[in-house]
Tab-separated table of C-alpha atoms and ligand atoms in Angstrom:
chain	number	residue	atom	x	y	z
Y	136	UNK	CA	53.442	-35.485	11.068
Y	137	UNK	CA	51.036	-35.020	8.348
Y	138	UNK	CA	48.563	-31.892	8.314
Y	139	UNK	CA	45.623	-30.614	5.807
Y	140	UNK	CA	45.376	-27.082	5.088
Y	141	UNK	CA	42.199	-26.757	3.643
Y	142	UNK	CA	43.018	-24.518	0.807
Y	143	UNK	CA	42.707	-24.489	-2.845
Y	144	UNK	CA	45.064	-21.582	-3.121
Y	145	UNK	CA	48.809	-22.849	-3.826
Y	146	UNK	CA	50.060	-19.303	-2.554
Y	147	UNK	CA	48.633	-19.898	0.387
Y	148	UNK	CA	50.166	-23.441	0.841
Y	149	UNK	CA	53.166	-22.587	-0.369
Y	150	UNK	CA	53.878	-19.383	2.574
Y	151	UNK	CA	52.054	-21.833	5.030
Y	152	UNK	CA	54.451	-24.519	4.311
Y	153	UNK	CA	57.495	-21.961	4.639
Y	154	UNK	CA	56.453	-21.313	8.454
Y	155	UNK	CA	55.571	-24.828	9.440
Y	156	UNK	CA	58.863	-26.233	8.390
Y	157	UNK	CA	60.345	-29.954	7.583
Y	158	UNK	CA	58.749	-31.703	10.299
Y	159	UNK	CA	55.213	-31.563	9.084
Y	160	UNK	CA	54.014	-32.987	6.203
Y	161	UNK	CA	51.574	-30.111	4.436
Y	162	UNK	CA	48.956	-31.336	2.052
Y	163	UNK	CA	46.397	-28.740	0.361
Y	164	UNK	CA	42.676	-29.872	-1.113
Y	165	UNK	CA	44.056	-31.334	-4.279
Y	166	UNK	CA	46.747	-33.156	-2.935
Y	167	UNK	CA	44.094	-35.438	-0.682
Y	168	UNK	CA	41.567	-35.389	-3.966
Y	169	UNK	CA	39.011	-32.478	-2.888
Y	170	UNK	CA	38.042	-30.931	-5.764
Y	171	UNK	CA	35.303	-29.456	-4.407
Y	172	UNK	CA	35.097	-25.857	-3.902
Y	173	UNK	CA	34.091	-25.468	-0.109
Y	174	UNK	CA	31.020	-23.440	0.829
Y	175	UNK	CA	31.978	-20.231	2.480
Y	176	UNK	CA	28.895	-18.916	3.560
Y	177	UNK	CA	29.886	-17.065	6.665
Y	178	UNK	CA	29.663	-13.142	6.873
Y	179	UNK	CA	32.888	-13.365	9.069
Y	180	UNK	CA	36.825	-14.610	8.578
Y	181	UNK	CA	36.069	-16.997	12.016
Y	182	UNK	CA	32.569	-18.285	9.927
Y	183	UNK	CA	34.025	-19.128	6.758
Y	184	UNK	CA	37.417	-20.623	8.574
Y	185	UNK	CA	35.807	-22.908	10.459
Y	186	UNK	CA	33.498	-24.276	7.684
Y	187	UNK	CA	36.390	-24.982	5.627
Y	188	UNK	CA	37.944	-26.760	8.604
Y	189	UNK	CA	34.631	-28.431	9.352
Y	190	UNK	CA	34.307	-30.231	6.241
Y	191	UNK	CA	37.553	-31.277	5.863
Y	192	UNK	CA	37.290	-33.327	9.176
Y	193	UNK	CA	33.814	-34.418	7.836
Y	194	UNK	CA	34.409	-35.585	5.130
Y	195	UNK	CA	38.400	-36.853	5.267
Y	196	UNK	CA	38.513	-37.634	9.388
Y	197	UNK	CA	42.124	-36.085	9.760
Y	198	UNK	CA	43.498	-33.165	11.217
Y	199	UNK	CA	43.465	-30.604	9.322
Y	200	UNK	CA	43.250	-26.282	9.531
Y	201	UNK	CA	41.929	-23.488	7.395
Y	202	UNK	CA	42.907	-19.624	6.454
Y	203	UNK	CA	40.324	-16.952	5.891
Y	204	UNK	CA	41.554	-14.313	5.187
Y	205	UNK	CA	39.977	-10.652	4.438
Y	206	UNK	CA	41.334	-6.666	3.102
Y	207	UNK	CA	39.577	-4.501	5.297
Y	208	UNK	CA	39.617	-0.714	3.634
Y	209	UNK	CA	38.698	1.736	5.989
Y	210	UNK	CA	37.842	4.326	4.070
Y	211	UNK	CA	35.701	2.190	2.036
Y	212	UNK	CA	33.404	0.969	5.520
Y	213	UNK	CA	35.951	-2.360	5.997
Y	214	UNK	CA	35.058	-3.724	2.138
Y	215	UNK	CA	36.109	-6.030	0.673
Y	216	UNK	CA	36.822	-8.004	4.077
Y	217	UNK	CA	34.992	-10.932	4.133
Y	218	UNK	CA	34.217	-10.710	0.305
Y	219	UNK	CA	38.042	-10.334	-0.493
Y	220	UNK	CA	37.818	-13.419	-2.855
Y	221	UNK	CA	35.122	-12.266	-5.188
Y	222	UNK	CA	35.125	-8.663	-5.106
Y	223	UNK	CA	34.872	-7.948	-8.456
Y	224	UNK	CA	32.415	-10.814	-9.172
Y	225	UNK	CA	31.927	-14.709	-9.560
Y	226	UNK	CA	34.899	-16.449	-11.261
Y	227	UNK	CA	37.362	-12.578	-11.066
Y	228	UNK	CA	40.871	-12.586	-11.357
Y	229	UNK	CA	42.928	-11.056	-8.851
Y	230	UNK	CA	43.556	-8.352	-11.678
Y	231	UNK	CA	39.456	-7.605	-11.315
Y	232	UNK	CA	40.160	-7.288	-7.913
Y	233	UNK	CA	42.716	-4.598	-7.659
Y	234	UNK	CA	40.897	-2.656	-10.590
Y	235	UNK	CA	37.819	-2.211	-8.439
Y	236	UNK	CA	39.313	-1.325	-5.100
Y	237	UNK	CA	41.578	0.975	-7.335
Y	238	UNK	CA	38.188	2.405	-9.455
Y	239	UNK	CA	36.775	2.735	-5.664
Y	240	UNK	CA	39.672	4.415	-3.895
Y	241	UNK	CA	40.054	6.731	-6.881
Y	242	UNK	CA	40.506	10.513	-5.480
Y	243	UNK	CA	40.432	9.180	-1.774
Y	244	UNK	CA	43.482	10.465	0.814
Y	245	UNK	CA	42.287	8.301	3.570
Y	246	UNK	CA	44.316	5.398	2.220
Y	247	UNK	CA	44.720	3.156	5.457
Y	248	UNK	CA	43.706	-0.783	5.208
Y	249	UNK	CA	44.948	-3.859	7.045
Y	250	UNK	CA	44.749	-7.701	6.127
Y	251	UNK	CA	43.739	-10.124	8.507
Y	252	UNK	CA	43.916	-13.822	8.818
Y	253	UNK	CA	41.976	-16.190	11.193
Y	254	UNK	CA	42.858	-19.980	11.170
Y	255	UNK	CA	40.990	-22.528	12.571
Y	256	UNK	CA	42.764	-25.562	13.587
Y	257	UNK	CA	40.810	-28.787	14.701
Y	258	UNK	CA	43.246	-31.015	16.182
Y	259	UNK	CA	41.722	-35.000	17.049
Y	260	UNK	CA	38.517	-32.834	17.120
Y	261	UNK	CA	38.933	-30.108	18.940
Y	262	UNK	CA	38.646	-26.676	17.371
Y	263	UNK	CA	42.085	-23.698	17.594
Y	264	UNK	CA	41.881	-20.423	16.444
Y	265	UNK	CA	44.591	-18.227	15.855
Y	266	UNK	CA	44.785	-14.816	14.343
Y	267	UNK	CA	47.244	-12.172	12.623
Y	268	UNK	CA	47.031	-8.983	11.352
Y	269	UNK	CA	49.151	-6.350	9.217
Y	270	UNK	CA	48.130	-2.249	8.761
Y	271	UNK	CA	49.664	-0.707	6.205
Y	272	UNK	CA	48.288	1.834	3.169
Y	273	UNK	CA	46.598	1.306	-0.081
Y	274	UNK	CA	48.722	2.148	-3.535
Y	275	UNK	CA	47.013	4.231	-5.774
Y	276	UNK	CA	48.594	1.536	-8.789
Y	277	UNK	CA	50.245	-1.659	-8.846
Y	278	UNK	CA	53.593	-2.137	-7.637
Y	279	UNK	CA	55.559	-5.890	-8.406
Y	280	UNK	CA	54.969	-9.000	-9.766
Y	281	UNK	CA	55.807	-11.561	-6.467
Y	282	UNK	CA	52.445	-12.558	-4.254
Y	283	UNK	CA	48.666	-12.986	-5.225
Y	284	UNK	CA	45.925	-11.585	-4.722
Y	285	UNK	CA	45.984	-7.430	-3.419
Y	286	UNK	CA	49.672	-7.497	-2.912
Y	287	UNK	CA	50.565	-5.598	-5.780
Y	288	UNK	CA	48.815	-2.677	-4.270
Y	289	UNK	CA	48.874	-3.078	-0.058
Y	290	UNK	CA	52.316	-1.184	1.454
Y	291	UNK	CA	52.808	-2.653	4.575
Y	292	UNK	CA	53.056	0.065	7.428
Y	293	UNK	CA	57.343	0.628	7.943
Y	294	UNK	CA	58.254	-0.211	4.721
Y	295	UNK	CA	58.525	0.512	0.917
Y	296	UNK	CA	57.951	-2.071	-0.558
Y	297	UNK	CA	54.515	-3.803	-1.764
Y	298	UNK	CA	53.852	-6.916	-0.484
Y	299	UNK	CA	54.410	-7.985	-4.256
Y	300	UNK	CA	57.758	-6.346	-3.970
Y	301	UNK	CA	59.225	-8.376	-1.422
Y	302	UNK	CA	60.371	-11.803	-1.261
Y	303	UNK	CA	58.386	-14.642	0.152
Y	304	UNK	CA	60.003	-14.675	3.290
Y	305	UNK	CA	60.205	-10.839	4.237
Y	306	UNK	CA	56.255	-10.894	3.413
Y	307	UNK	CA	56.005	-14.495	5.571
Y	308	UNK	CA	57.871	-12.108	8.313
Y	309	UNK	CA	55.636	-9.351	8.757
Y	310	UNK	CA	52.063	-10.360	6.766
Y	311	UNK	CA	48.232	-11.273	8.541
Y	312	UNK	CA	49.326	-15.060	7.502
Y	313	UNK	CA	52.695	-15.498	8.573
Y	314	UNK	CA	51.185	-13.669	12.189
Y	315	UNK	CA	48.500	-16.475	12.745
Y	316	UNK	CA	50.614	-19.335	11.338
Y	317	UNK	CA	53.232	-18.535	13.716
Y	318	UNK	CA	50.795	-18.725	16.930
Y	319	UNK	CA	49.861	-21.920	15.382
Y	320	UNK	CA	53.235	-23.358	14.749
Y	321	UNK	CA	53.806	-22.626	18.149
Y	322	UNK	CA	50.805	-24.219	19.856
Y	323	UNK	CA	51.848	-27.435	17.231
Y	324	UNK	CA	55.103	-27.435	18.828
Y	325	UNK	CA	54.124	-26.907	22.213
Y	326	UNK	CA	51.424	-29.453	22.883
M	672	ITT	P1	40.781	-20.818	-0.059
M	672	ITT	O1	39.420	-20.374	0.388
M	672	ITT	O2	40.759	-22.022	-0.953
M	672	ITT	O3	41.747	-20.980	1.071
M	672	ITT	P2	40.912	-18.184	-1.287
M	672	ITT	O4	41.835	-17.614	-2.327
M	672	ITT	O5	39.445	-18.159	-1.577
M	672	ITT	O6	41.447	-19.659	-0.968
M	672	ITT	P3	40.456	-16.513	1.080
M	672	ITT	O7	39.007	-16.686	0.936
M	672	ITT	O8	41.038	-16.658	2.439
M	672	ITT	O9	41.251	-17.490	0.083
M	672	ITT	O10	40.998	-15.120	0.589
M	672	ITT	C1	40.215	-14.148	0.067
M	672	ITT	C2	40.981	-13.348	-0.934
M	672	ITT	O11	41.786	-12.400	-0.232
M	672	ITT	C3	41.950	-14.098	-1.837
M	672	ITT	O12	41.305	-14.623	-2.950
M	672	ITT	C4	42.931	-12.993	-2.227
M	672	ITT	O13	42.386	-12.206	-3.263
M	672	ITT	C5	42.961	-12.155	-0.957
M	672	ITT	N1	44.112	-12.535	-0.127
M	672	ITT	C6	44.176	-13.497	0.820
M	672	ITT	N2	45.404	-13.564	1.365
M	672	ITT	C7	46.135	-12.596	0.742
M	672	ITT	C8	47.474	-12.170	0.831
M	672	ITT	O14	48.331	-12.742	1.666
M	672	ITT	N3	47.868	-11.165	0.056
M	672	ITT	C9	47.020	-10.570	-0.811
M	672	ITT	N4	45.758	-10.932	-0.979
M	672	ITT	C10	45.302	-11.940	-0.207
């Protein structure tokens, strides 16, 4: 069965697509022709996922889900959370990103963070949410290549390894993402 995951982000399809498996066919924005950079005004992960969602079923009348997804530093008062995306400024690279919170955390001990995701599902019009989370502890430099965004620098509580250090599906496993996609797989599967 065919599914939109309203994302621009090609990381994100690609782990999404890893947990939903053969029997769904994924497509992200560009593959149904949105080129248009969604408004997410919300000052929460459940706001901003469910206007994505929304105006996917708006404006393309299928079923369709989005990710939000936010950093929360707790010794910096829970920034960037819902600002993850443009921390460092309009049009940043995830580089700018990990500078900052690195410039930020600079001399700090407290180094304790977690990711979380919330996905909204709307299903022949009804709205699903589902969430995940991961704690782990801020590096105080990068560590690997593999991932996006803050992976280089989040350690994922019980291991050694950045999330950038691991391979797709050991990060899938344990991440904020692969949490909520799971509980959505699941409700997919079970309706
Ligand atoms: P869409 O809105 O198009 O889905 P986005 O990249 O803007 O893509 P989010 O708003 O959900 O996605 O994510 C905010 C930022 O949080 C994102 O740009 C990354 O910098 C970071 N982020 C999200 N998921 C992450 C992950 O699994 N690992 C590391 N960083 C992540």
């Amino acid at each position: 069965m065919k599914i939109v995951f309203a994302t621009h982000n090609q990381h994100k399809k690609e782990e999404a697509a890893a947990i939903l498996g053969s029997q769904w066919e994924l497509l992200a924005l560009p593959d149904i022709g949105c080129l248009t950079e969604i408004p997410e005004t919300a000052d929460t992960l459940m706001g901003n996922a469910i206007q994505k969602a929304q105006y996917v079923f708006q404006h393309y009348h299928t079923n369709c889900f989005a990710d939000d997804t936010g950093l929360e530093i707790e010794a910096l008062g829970g920034r960037p959370g819902v600002y993850s995306a443009r921390y460092a400024g309009e049009g940043c690279s995830y580089n700018d990103n990990v500078q900052k919170v690195l410039r930020e955390m600079q001399g700090l001990t407290n180094r304790k963070a977690c990711f979380k995701t919330v996905v909204t599902l709307i299903l022949d019009g009804r709205e699903y949410y589902f969430e995940g989370r991961v704690d782990g502890q801020m590096l105080t430099e990068p560590r690997g290549t593999a991932g996006f965004g803050y992976d280089p620098i989040f350690l994922p509580d019980g291991y050694d390894q950045s999330f950038a250090e691991m391979d797709a599906s050991l990060k899938n496993s344990i991440s904020h993402r692969g949490r909520a996609m799971r509980k959505l797989v699941e409700f997919l599967n079970n309706r």
